[in-house]
Tab-separated table of C-alpha atoms in Angstrom:
chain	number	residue	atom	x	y	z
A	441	UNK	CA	-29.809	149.440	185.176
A	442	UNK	CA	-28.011	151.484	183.274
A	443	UNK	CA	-24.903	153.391	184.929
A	444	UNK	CA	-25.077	156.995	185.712
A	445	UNK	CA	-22.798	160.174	184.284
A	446	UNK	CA	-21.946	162.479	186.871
A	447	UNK	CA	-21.635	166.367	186.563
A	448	UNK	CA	-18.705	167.828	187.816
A	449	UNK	CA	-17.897	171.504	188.652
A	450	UNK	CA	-14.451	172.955	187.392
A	451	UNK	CA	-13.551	175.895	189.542
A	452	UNK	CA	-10.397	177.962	189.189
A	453	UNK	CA	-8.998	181.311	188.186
A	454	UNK	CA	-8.838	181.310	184.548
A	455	UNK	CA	-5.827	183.175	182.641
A	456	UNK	CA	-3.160	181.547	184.959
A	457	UNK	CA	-4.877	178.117	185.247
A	458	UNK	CA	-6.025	177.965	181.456
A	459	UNK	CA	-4.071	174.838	180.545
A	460	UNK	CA	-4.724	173.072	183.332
A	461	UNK	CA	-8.144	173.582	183.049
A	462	UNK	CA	-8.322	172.159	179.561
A	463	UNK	CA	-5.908	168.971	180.408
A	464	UNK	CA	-9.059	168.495	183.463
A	465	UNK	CA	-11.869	168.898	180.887
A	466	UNK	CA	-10.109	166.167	178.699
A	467	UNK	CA	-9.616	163.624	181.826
A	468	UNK	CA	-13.610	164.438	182.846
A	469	UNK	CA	-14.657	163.189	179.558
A	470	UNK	CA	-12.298	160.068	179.087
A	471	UNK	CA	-14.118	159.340	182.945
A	472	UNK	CA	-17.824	159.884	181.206
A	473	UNK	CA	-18.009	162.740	183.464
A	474	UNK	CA	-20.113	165.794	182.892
A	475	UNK	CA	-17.645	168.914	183.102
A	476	UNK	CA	-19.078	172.016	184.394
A	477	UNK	CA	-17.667	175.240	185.023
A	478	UNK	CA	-15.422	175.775	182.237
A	479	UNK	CA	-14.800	178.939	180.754
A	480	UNK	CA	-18.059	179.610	179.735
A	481	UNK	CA	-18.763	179.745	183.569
A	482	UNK	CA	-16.236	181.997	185.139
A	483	UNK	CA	-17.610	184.143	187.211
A	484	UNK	CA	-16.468	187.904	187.385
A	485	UNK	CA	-19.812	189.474	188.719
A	486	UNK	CA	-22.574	189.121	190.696
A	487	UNK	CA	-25.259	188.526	187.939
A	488	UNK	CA	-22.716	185.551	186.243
A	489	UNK	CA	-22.452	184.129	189.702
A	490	UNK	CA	-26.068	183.767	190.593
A	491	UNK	CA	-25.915	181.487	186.873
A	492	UNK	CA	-22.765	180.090	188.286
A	493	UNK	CA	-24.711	178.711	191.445
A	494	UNK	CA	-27.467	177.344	189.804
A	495	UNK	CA	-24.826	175.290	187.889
A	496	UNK	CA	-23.481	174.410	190.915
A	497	UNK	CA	-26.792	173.264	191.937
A	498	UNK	CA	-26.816	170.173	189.447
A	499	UNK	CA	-23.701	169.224	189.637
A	500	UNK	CA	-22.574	165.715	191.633
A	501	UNK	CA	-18.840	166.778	192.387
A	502	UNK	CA	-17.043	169.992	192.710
A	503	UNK	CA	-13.079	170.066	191.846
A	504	UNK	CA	-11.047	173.548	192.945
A	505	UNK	CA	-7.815	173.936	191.404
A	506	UNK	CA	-5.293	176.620	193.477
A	507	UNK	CA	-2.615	178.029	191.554
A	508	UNK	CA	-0.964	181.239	192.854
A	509	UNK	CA	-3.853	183.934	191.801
A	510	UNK	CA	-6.669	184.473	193.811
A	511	UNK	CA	-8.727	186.321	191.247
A	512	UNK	CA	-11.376	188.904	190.835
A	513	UNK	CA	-12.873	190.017	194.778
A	514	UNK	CA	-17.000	190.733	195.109
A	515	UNK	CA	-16.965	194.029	197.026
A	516	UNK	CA	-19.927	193.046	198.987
A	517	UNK	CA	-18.428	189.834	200.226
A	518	UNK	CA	-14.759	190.790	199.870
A	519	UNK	CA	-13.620	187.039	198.863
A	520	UNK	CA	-13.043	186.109	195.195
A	521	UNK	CA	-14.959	184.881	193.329
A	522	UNK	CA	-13.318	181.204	192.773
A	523	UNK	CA	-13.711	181.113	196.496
A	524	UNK	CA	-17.581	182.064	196.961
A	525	UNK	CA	-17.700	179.150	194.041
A	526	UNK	CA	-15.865	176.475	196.890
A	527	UNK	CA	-17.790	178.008	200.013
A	528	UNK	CA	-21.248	177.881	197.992
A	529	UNK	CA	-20.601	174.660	197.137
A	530	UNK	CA	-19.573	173.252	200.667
A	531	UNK	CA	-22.794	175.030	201.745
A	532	UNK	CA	-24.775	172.354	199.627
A	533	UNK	CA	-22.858	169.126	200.517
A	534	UNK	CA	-21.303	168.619	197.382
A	535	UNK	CA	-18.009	166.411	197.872
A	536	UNK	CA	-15.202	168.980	197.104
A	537	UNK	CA	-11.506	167.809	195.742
A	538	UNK	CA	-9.065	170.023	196.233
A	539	UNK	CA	-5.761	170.476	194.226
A	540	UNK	CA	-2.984	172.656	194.829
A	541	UNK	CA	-0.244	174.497	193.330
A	542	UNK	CA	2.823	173.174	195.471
A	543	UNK	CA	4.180	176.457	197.172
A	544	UNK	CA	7.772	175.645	196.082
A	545	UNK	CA	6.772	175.533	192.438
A	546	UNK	CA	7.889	178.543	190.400
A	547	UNK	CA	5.604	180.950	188.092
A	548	UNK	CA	5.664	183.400	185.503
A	549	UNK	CA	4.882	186.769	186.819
A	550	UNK	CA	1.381	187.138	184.724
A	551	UNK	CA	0.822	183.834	186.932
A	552	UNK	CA	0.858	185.191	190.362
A	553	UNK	CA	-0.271	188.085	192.661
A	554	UNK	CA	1.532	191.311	193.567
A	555	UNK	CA	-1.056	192.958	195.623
A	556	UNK	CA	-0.141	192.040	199.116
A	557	UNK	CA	-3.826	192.088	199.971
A	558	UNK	CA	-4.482	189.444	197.641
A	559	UNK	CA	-1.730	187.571	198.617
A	560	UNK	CA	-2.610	186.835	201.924
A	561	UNK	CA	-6.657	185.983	201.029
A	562	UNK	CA	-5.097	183.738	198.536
A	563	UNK	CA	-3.027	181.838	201.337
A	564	UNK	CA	-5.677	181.931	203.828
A	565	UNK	CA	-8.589	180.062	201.238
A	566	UNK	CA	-5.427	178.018	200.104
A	567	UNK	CA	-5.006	176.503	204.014
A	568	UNK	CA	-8.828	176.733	204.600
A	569	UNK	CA	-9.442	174.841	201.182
A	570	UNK	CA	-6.189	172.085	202.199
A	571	UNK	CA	-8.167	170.912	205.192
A	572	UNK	CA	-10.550	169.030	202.865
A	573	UNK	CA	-9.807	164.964	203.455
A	574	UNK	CA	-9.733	165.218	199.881
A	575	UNK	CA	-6.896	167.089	199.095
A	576	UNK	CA	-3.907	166.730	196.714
A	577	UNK	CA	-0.356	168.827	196.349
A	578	UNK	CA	0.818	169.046	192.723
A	579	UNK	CA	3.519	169.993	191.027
A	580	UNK	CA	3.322	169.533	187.687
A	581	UNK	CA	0.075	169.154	184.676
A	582	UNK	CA	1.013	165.613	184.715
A	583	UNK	CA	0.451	165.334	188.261
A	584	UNK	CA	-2.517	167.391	188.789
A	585	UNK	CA	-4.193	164.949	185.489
A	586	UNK	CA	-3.446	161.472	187.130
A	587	UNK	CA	-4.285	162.922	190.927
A	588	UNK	CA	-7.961	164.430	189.289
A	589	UNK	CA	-8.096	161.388	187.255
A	590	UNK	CA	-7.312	158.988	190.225
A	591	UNK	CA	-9.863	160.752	192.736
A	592	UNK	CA	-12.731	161.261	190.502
A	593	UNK	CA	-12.952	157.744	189.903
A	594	UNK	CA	-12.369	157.182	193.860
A	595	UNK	CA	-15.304	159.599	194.605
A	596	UNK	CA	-17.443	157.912	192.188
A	597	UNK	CA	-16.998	154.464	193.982
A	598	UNK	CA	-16.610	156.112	197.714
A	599	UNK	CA	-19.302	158.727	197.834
A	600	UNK	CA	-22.573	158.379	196.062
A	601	UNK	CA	-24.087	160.670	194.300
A	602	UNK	CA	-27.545	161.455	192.032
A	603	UNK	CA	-25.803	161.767	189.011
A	604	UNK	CA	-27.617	161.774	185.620
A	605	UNK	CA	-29.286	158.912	183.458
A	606	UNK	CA	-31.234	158.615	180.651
A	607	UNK	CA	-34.795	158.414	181.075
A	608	UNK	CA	-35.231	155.792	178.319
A	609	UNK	CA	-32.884	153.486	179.980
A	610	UNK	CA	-35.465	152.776	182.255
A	611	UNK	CA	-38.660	150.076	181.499
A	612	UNK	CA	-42.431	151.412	182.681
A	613	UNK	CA	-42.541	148.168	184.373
A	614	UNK	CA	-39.858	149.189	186.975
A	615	UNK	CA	-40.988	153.456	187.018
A	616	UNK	CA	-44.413	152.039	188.249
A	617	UNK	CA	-43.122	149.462	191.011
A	618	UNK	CA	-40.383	152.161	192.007
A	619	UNK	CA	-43.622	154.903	192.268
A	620	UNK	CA	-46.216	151.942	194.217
A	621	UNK	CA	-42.935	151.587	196.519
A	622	UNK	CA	-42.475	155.446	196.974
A	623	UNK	CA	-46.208	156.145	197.483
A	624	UNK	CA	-46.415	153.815	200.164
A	625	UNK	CA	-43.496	155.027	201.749
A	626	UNK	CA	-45.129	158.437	201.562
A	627	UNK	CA	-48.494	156.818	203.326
A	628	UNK	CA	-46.613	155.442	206.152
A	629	UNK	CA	-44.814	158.457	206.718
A	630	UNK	CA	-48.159	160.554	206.646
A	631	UNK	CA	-49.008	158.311	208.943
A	632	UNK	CA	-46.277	158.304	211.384
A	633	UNK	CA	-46.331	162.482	211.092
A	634	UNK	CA	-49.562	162.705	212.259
A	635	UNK	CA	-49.597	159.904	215.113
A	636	UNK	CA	-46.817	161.921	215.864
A	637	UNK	CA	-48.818	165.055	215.524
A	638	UNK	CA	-51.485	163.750	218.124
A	639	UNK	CA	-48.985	162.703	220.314
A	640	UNK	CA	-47.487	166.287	220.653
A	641	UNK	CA	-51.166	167.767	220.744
A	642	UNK	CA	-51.952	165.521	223.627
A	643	UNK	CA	-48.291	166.198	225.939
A	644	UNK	CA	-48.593	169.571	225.208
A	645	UNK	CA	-52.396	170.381	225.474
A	646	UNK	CA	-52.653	170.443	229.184
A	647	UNK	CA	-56.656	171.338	230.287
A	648	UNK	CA	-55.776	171.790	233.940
A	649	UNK	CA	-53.024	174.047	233.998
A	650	UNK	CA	-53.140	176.790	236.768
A	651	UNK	CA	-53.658	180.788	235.505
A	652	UNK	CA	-56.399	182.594	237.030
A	653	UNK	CA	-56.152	180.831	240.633
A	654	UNK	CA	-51.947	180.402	240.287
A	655	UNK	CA	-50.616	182.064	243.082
A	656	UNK	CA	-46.913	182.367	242.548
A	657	UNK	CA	-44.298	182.239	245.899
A	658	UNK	CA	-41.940	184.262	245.455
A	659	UNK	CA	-38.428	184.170	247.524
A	660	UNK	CA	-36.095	186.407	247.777
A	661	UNK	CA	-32.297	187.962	249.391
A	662	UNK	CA	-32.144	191.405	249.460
A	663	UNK	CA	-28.449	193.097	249.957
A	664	UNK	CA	-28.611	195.568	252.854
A	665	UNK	CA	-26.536	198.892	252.510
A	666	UNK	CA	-24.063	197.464	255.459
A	667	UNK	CA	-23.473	194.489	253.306
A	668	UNK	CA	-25.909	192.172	255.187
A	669	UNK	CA	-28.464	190.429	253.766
A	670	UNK	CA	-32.233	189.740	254.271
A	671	UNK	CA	-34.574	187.055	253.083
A	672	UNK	CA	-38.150	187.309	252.078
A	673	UNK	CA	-41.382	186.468	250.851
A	674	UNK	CA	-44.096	187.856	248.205
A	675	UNK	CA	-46.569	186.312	246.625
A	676	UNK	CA	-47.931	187.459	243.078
A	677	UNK	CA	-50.778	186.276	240.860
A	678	UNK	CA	-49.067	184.603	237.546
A	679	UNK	CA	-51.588	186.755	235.190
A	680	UNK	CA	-49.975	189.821	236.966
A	681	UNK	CA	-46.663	188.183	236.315
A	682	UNK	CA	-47.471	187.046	232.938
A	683	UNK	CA	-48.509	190.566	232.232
A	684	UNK	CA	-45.080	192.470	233.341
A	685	UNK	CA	-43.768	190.252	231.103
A	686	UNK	CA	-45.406	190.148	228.184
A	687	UNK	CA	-45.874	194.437	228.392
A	688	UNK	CA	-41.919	193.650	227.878
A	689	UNK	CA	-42.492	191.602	225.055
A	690	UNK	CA	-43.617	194.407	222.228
A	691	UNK	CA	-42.284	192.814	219.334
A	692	UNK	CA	-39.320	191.387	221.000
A	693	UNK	CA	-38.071	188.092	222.461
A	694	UNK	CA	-36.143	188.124	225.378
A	695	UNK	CA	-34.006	185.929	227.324
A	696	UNK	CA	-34.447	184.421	230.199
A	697	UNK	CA	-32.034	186.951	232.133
A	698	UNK	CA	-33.859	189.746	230.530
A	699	UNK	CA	-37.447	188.346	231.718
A	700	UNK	CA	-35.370	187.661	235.509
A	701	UNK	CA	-34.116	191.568	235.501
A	702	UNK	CA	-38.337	192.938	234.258
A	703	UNK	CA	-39.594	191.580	237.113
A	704	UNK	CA	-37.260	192.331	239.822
A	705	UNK	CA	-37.683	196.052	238.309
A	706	UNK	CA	-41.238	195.619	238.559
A	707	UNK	CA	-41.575	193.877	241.666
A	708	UNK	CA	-38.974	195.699	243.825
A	709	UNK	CA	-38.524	199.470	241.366
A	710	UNK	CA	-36.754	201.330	243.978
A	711	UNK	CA	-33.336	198.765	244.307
A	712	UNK	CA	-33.926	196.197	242.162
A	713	UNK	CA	-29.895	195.563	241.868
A	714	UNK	CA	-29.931	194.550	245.220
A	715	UNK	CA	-32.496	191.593	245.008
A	716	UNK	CA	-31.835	188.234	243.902
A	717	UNK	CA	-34.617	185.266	243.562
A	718	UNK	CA	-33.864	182.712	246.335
A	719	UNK	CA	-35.172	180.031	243.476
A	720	UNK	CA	-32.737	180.103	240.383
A	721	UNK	CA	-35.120	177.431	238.514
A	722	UNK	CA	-37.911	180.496	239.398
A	723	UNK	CA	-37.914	182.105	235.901
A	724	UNK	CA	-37.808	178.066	234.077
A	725	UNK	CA	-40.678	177.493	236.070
A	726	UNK	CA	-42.655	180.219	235.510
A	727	UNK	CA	-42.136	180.110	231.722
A	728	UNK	CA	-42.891	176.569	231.347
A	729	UNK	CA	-46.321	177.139	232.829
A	730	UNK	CA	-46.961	180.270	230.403
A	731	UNK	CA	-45.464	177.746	227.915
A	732	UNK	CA	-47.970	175.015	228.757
A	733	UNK	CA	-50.938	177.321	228.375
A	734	UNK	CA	-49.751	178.178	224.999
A	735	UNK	CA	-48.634	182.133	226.008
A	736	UNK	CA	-45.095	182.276	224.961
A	737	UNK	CA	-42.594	180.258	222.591
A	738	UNK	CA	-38.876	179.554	223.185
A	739	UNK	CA	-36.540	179.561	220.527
A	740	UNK	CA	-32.816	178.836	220.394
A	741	UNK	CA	-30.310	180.726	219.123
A	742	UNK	CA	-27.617	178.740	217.698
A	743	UNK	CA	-24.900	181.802	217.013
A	744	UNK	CA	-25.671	183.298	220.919
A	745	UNK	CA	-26.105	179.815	222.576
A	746	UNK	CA	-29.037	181.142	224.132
A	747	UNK	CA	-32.858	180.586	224.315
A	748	UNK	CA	-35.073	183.094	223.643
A	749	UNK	CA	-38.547	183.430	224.776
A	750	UNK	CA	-41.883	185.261	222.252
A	751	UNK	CA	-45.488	185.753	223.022
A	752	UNK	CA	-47.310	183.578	220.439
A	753	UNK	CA	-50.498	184.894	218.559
A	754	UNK	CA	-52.856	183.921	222.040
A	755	UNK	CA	-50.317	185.331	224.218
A	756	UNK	CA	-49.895	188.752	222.293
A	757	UNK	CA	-54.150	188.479	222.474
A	758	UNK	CA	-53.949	187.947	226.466
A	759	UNK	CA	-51.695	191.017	226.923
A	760	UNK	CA	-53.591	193.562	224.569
A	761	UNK	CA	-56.743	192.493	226.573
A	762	UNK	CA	-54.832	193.287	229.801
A	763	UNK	CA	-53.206	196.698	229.167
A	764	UNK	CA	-54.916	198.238	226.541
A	765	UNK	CA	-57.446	201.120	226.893
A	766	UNK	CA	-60.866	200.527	226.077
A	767	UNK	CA	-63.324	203.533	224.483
A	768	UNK	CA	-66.061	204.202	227.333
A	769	UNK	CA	-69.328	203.609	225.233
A	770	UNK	CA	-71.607	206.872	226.643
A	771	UNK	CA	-75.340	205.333	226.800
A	772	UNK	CA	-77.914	207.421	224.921
């Protein structure tokens, strides 16, 4: 088989890092690379940055170059645009190598930023960006060519990529056994999906769950105004319980401390604060059986670490058919 070429991003300020960026270009090539991102590419608004992505997109590696500018700033996002480049780039896996102005090394003043605003974004991307494993200190062009040059052909070998190869380097022969290979992949995996599938239908798809004829204990400690306390005992119908809930539920999810606090308001309206469920599982418990018969969803929320619960299409039916008011048809 053939070998591959692989694409490679350039991504840098331009009028500081100009030379640099050329010397790069030149090592790319001599490594039957694929540079990307050259000056034809640099981004200094919006609508050249949505090209810039797609670039991105198709490329195998992704090289940043710091110097001592940070470059033109997107309003909306308030980072440059060299650093929306790395970020986008991280988002999509793409191995990143980093290389770095050494702080010690002296610039012309056209070569570095005044604006103290600036300065500081610039040396907070520059230590965000030097976490990378892959990152290199240089000092001079000749040691920012041999470090790109060294771990370019390290990533090649280290970290595999799609790259690019020319279709007529491959034989029919081998495109049809790759495709009789891939489509019975694809057949066992269709397979395994919807065994799967049945699986779920058949753990989840519970015929004799309690509704109607669920009778739900409910304990309780109520906080007496001379800071004693008293225990006791309701009982409540879970379609009466479902339906405080889901009256809650207009459009919105709640938590599971939200769904605890609607029904103590509903159940005890006059002091609510001062009851407590003797059962702290009560609310899991209660869910998971609305759950089972298919009335409400759980999600979690990865930013809030928290779980919140939705009525799904049969619930939302369920609690229209409780609460809403029905035209009286007048006989003729």
């Amino acid at each position: 088989m053939a070998e591959k070429k692989y694409q490679v991003f350039i991504s840098s300020t331009y009028a500081d890092l100009k030379e640099e960026r050329r010397k790069i270009l030149d090592i790319l090539l001599m490594a039957d690379c694929i540079p990307a991102g050259m000056e034809a590419f640099v981004a200094s608004d919006v609508e050249q940055f949505e090209v810039i992505k797609k670039v991105i997109e198709l490329c195998d590696y992704y090289i940043l170059i710091i110097g001592k500018r940070y470059g033109s700033i997107n309003e909306q996002t308030g980072l440059s645009y060299t650093e929306m480049e790395y970020e986008y780039a991280k988002e999509l896996g793409i191995p990143v190598l980093v290389f770095a102005l050494d702080e010690s090394v002296e610039v012309s003043e056209d070569k570095k930023e005044k604006d103290p605003k600036k300065i500081a974004a610039l040396d907070s991307f520059r230590q965000k960006a030097l976490t990378n494993r892959l990152a290199t200190i240089w000092k001079t062009q000749d040691e920012l060519t041999g470090a790109v040059a060294v771990s370019i052909m390290r990533a090649t070998k280290q970290i595999q990529r799609p790259g690019w190869q020319r279709a007529t380097d491959y034989d029919e022969a081998s495109l049809r056994r790759e495709i009789m290979k891939l489509q019975k992949e694809r057949d066992k995996f269709a397979a395994d999906l919807n065994a799967a599938k049945k699986q779920i239908i058949s753990l989840t798809t519970v015929s004799d769950v309690a509704y109607d004829d669920y009778s739900v204990v409910i304990e309780y400690r109520r906080q007496n105004p001379n800071k004693t306390y008293t225990n006791g005992k309701i009982e409540k119908m879970l379609p009466e319980l479902f339906k405080i809930i889901a009256t809650e539920m207009m459009g919105v999810a709640l938590t599971e401390r939200g769904i605890d606090a609607t029904l103590r308001e509903n159940l005890f309206p006059k002091e609510s604060h001062n009851y407590r469920f003797s059962d702290t599982q009560l609310i899991k418990k209660i869910l998971n059986q609305l759950k089972a018969l298919n009335l409400v969803y759980s999600s979690w929320n990865e930013a809030q670490t928290v779980i919140y619960w939705g009525l799904t299409t049969k619930g939302e039916l369920e609690r229209n058919k409780m609460i809403l008011v029905r035209k009286i048809v007048k006989e003729e």
